[in-house]
Amino acid sequence: MREGIAQAVRRADYAAPAYWIRSVELTFDLDPVRTIVASRMAVVRNAAGTGGPLRLHGEDLEPLRVLANGQSVSFRSEAGELVIDNPPEGDFTLEIRNTCAPEKNTQLSGLYTSGGGFFTQCEAEGFRRITYFLDRPDVMAVYTVTLRASKSRYPVLLSNGNLVEQGDLDNGRHFAKWHDPFPKPSYLFALVAADLVAREQHIRTRSGKDHLLQVWVRRGDLDKTEHAMNSLIASVVWDEARFRLPLDLDRFMIVAVGDFNMGAMENKGLNIFNTKYVLAHPATATDEDYAAIESVVGHEYFHNWTGNRITCRDWFQLSLKEGLTVFRDQEFSQDMSGSATARAVKRIADVHTLRELQFPEDAGSMAHPVRPDEYVEINNFYTATVYEKGAEVVRMMQTLVGRDGFAKGMSLYFERHDGQAVTCDDFAQAIADANPGSELARTLPQFKRWYAQAGTPRVTARGRYDAPTRTYTLALEQACAPSHGQADKQPYVIPVAMGLLSRDGQPMALRLEDEPPATATERVLVLEEARSFYTFVDVDSEPVPSLLRHFSAPVTLVDGLHDADLLVLLAHDPDAFNRWEAGQRLALQRLLTAIRNEAPLQLDAAFVGAMRDVLRHPTLDAAFKAQVLTPPSETYIAEQLESVDPQRIHAAREAMVLQLAQALHGDWEWAWEAHQVAGPYTSAPEPAGRRALANLALAMLCLDATARGDVLWQGRAYQRFKDAANMTDREGALWALLASHSEMADLALPRFHDMFRGDALVLDKWFALQASAPERDGRVFARVKALLKHPDFTLHNPNRARSLVRSLCGDNPAAFHRADAAGYVFWSERVIELDAFNPQLASRIARVMDRWAQLAEPYRSAAREAIARVAARTDLSNDVREVVTRALET
Ligand code: BES
Ligand code: ZN
């Protein structure tokens, strides 16, 4: 690995490979210390290429022998490559034998061990850590894989595709042979050899074909697999119904593994999952966990078409599969959620993620376009921009061509490109070509700037009502700040879904001048110029504009609306997303005023009254109420400020929450009482929403009680903590104690640990809760430092490392950004420690400092110093090196 500073890879340098590999037979003699891999490849010269040496990727491998057409052939090892200078003329067979060391593989990329079994992770460039290969996504081969291993220790042997043969061997070993009929890039290869058990389900799909679905887990975990299996079945049904995309394999497997860098991986027919996104039981998983499992199972399943059947030509095109598949999983979860408000609740959650993660990224040191132009380490570009903003770009396409038009576009995409490795251009072209009359087809080259330009565009709106002519003119302007290597931004194509409300909250018919009379009360304006005017006619009174409904484009909207307008939207907007947004804006304005003026925050009756009206509303969903009554996060507040003092933000937000707790005391009591859920647990949106609101109420009541020196509600929370029938309620009660700085938290925490000492995923929660609790007097930070030495803590398990280190450094600004810089020292120590054995994980944690330049003093200088200290190390991985170098460049 560490061989000096790596060169950047550039998108413009793409060239097709000189050779193709059409098929490969792999044989594994699995041994934790020394696994022997035998590979037999059918190599074909690329007729369009120039021939020359055959260069195969390889990393941390020991070559044993290389044969071409059965003859030994000379080769040399270069940095990360095995080079055959004189391969045979024409097509040939290449046989390679090499070893690798799974047990020593602490990076969790390639072939590694976890919980006594063997697992693989090959995306993006992990296959080269298993055997020598053309490890790039445009080289697609048919795989036949034989696994050999000790039968007692590894009774289950899995790989992609169909099981064709299995049996016993000498010395207590056995074998299994798998064949995957679909040509695939190496990053989709997978194998598993372990002591596992499966939940199985046979299904018959619309087309009348039978399939076997399996969810493989460790022996004790079978009772936690029902939800994952149900999610998988729902995913199969949904993709066939919504996009006519059927399951193309006889067998589809999900395997759970406890040590995993990411969430899950879409290997063809053999998805490998972090246990966190498979295992669920009401006693151990929260409503949020259930929802996340459904969405991740869907996501990886949907990759089977968007990623696997059609894959990426090169890694710059990553959003081709990830942006599109995130869009698909978001749509899936919305469709599964049922009611219109439940859909809005999911949309709000997705936009929340976008603003919390992607907007800061777009403004920070790692800013890059959805389709990046260069990278040093590809693992650093599995980002919120490629994923979440990429999904928004696909969503805008759907908005511009309509839902049916988008489905037609998808069909054309598969008609044209099934079995190929393609680019983001190919995708956009197919959607546009299937919808010739659409706004997307008309504006395609300009629309594609969404792929090319980094940064979050800012849309400024100004409305002017003219009573004598009964017209309302809306001026929309767009601009985007310069970013790394992109000084001038060209205008985007921005779909602005909108409506107008009368001041008493009635939707108005929308008719632009020169148009026939209209009845529609919502429409999409397509902003293409730097500035455009839209004049609405027949407008009887001065309207309140409701712009960017459902968050129709990933932009920052500046509309200059006053409290009075926002209160109308909060009370009446037919678009639930904008209703929520109006509430957030009311809260944000108050927070920003207090923070900017260094004045104590004092909530006004209008705001409190509006919040009470939402909380007490007779028809709104509980889940939606909980979202409205949660003020913007500290991270989101920080993004609105030019200079960030995390302590001041924290103080202002805490003051707002406390005042809401106090002013609405009676309402919170009502909310707690009225939203208890009886009967057996289900994770459906309705009861989950009730639990979310009840838990928020409990936290508010405890907070108010602490401030009054009353312990009644803390006693109730502790009681709930002890008696809770599910993890959502138990964790909610523990959180209420932690967030109200109650001494009873110190009783509950050890009890919680005792109850779940054997359950790794619940212990992760135990660490994470303590690390993300609201800071007061440095106690949270001190606790985290002590927890580093807890016998259950280890940096070597990624979930555990994230539960403590990421929760503190990434999710708890007030505990992390300390005037004494101790948080930054903690960060630099953990990054360096982690980087020595797991660069991917280290690099992700390193990125919490992306926005250091925005900090106020003394934080800013101290943060820079800490980053410089990490950067000064000579033994950094490329992963961390790229992140800290870019941070120091800002
Ligand atoms: N293909 C990725 C997994 C991956 C990411 C492998 C980075 C190697 C490097 C997978 O489809 C994915 O996107 N997983 C997400 C979860 C998903 C629901 C967004 C993840 O692992 O975070
Ligand atoms: Zn994905």
PDB file of C-alpha atoms in Angstrom, residues 727-814:
ATOM      1  CA  MET A 727     -36.361  -1.180  21.761  1.00  0.00           C
ATOM      2  CA  THR A 728     -37.909   1.993  20.348  1.00  0.00           C
ATOM      3  CA  ASP A 729     -39.576   2.725  23.671  1.00  0.00           C
ATOM      4  CA  ARG A 730     -36.631   1.579  25.748  1.00  0.00           C
ATOM      5  CA  GLU A 731     -34.112   3.640  23.825  1.00  0.00           C
ATOM      6  CA  GLY A 732     -36.525   6.578  23.753  1.00  0.00           C
ATOM      7  CA  ALA A 733     -36.810   6.549  27.529  1.00  0.00           C
ATOM      8  CA  LEU A 734     -33.048   6.237  27.991  1.00  0.00           C
ATOM      9  CA  TRP A 735     -32.566   9.118  25.590  1.00  0.00           C
ATOM     10  CA  ALA A 736     -35.030  11.244  27.538  1.00  0.00           C
ATOM     11  CA  LEU A 737     -32.927  10.683  30.662  1.00  0.00           C
ATOM     12  CA  LEU A 738     -29.655  11.414  28.893  1.00  0.00           C
ATOM     13  CA  ALA A 739     -30.960  14.480  27.067  1.00  0.00           C
ATOM     14  CA  SER A 740     -32.353  15.975  30.265  1.00  0.00           C
ATOM     15  CA  HIS A 741     -29.047  15.381  32.096  1.00  0.00           C
ATOM     16  CA  SER A 742     -30.872  13.275  34.634  1.00  0.00           C
ATOM     17  CA  GLU A 743     -28.928  11.383  37.277  1.00  0.00           C
ATOM     18  CA  MET A 744     -31.171   8.443  36.565  1.00  0.00           C
ATOM     19  CA  ALA A 745     -29.320   7.993  33.297  1.00  0.00           C
ATOM     20  CA  ASP A 746     -26.464   6.712  35.457  1.00  0.00           C
ATOM     21  CA  LEU A 747     -28.739   3.986  36.783  1.00  0.00           C
ATOM     22  CA  ALA A 748     -30.219   3.135  33.419  1.00  0.00           C
ATOM     23  CA  LEU A 749     -26.968   2.862  31.462  1.00  0.00           C
ATOM     24  CA  PRO A 750     -25.393  -0.044  33.399  1.00  0.00           C
ATOM     25  CA  ARG A 751     -28.742  -1.779  33.463  1.00  0.00           C
ATOM     26  CA  PHE A 752     -29.042  -1.458  29.708  1.00  0.00           C
ATOM     27  CA  HIS A 753     -25.543  -2.876  29.319  1.00  0.00           C
ATOM     28  CA  ASP A 754     -26.411  -5.831  31.557  1.00  0.00           C
ATOM     29  CA  MET A 755     -29.573  -6.602  29.642  1.00  0.00           C
ATOM     30  CA  PHE A 756     -27.847  -6.735  26.275  1.00  0.00           C
ATOM     31  CA  ARG A 757     -24.298  -7.751  27.026  1.00  0.00           C
ATOM     32  CA  GLY A 758     -24.268 -10.446  24.352  1.00  0.00           C
ATOM     33  CA  ASP A 759     -25.820  -8.408  21.573  1.00  0.00           C
ATOM     34  CA  ALA A 760     -23.248  -6.497  19.504  1.00  0.00           C
ATOM     35  CA  LEU A 761     -25.747  -4.289  17.673  1.00  0.00           C
ATOM     36  CA  VAL A 762     -27.436  -3.192  20.887  1.00  0.00           C
ATOM     37  CA  LEU A 763     -24.078  -2.496  22.516  1.00  0.00           C
ATOM     38  CA  ASP A 764     -23.333  -0.248  19.537  1.00  0.00           C
ATOM     39  CA  LYS A 765     -26.439   1.715  20.501  1.00  0.00           C
ATOM     40  CA  TRP A 766     -25.263   1.864  24.079  1.00  0.00           C
ATOM     41  CA  PHE A 767     -21.986   3.459  23.004  1.00  0.00           C
ATOM     42  CA  ALA A 768     -23.620   5.727  20.421  1.00  0.00           C
ATOM     43  CA  LEU A 769     -26.255   7.070  22.807  1.00  0.00           C
ATOM     44  CA  GLN A 770     -23.614   8.123  25.297  1.00  0.00           C
ATOM     45  CA  ALA A 771     -21.469   9.738  22.621  1.00  0.00           C
ATOM     46  CA  SER A 772     -24.304  11.710  21.053  1.00  0.00           C
ATOM     47  CA  ALA A 773     -26.013  12.933  24.222  1.00  0.00           C
ATOM     48  CA  PRO A 774     -26.280  16.729  24.539  1.00  0.00           C
ATOM     49  CA  GLU A 775     -23.072  18.105  26.009  1.00  0.00           C
ATOM     50  CA  ARG A 776     -22.984  19.898  29.335  1.00  0.00           C
ATOM     51  CA  ASP A 777     -19.801  20.915  31.149  1.00  0.00           C
ATOM     52  CA  GLY A 778     -17.678  18.543  29.089  1.00  0.00           C
ATOM     53  CA  ARG A 779     -19.235  15.469  30.657  1.00  0.00           C
ATOM     54  CA  VAL A 780     -20.074  13.754  27.395  1.00  0.00           C
ATOM     55  CA  PHE A 781     -16.546  14.156  26.102  1.00  0.00           C
ATOM     56  CA  ALA A 782     -15.099  12.807  29.344  1.00  0.00           C
ATOM     57  CA  ARG A 783     -17.432   9.837  29.171  1.00  0.00           C
ATOM     58  CA  VAL A 784     -16.407   9.030  25.623  1.00  0.00           C
ATOM     59  CA  LYS A 785     -12.744   9.108  26.557  1.00  0.00           C
ATOM     60  CA  ALA A 786     -13.451   6.708  29.394  1.00  0.00           C
ATOM     61  CA  LEU A 787     -15.468   4.449  27.100  1.00  0.00           C
ATOM     62  CA  LEU A 788     -12.451   4.040  24.816  1.00  0.00           C
ATOM     63  CA  LYS A 789     -11.070   1.817  27.574  1.00  0.00           C
ATOM     64  CA  HIS A 790     -14.284  -0.146  28.094  1.00  0.00           C
ATOM     65  CA  PRO A 791     -13.688  -3.900  27.654  1.00  0.00           C
ATOM     66  CA  ASP A 792     -16.427  -4.012  24.998  1.00  0.00           C
ATOM     67  CA  PHE A 793     -14.846  -1.252  22.955  1.00  0.00           C
ATOM     68  CA  THR A 794     -12.656  -1.937  19.938  1.00  0.00           C
ATOM     69  CA  LEU A 795     -11.707   0.119  16.914  1.00  0.00           C
ATOM     70  CA  HIS A 796     -11.354  -3.059  14.877  1.00  0.00           C
ATOM     71  CA  ASN A 797     -15.074  -3.587  14.439  1.00  0.00           C
ATOM     72  CA  PRO A 798     -16.324  -0.797  12.154  1.00  0.00           C
ATOM     73  CA  ASN A 799     -19.794  -0.568  13.725  1.00  0.00           C
ATOM     74  CA  ARG A 800     -18.299  -0.290  17.197  1.00  0.00           C
ATOM     75  CA  ALA A 801     -15.702   2.265  16.098  1.00  0.00           C
ATOM     76  CA  ARG A 802     -18.396   4.394  14.458  1.00  0.00           C
ATOM     77  CA  SER A 803     -20.710   4.066  17.448  1.00  0.00           C
ATOM     78  CA  LEU A 804     -18.255   5.913  19.639  1.00  0.00           C
ATOM     79  CA  VAL A 805     -15.865   7.892  17.469  1.00  0.00           C
ATOM     80  CA  ARG A 806     -18.165   8.998  14.648  1.00  0.00           C
ATOM     81  CA  SER A 807     -21.013   9.704  17.026  1.00  0.00           C
ATOM     82  CA  LEU A 808     -18.842  12.093  18.984  1.00  0.00           C
ATOM     83  CA  CYS A 809     -16.851  13.733  16.173  1.00  0.00           C
ATOM     84  CA  GLY A 810     -19.578  13.729  13.531  1.00  0.00           C
ATOM     85  CA  ASP A 811     -22.896  13.926  15.338  1.00  0.00           C
ATOM     86  CA  ASN A 812     -22.181  15.902  18.471  1.00  0.00           C
ATOM     87  CA  PRO A 813     -20.686  19.291  17.555  1.00  0.00           C
ATOM     88  CA  ALA A 814     -20.892  20.783  21.043  1.00  0.00           C
TER      89      ALA A 814
END
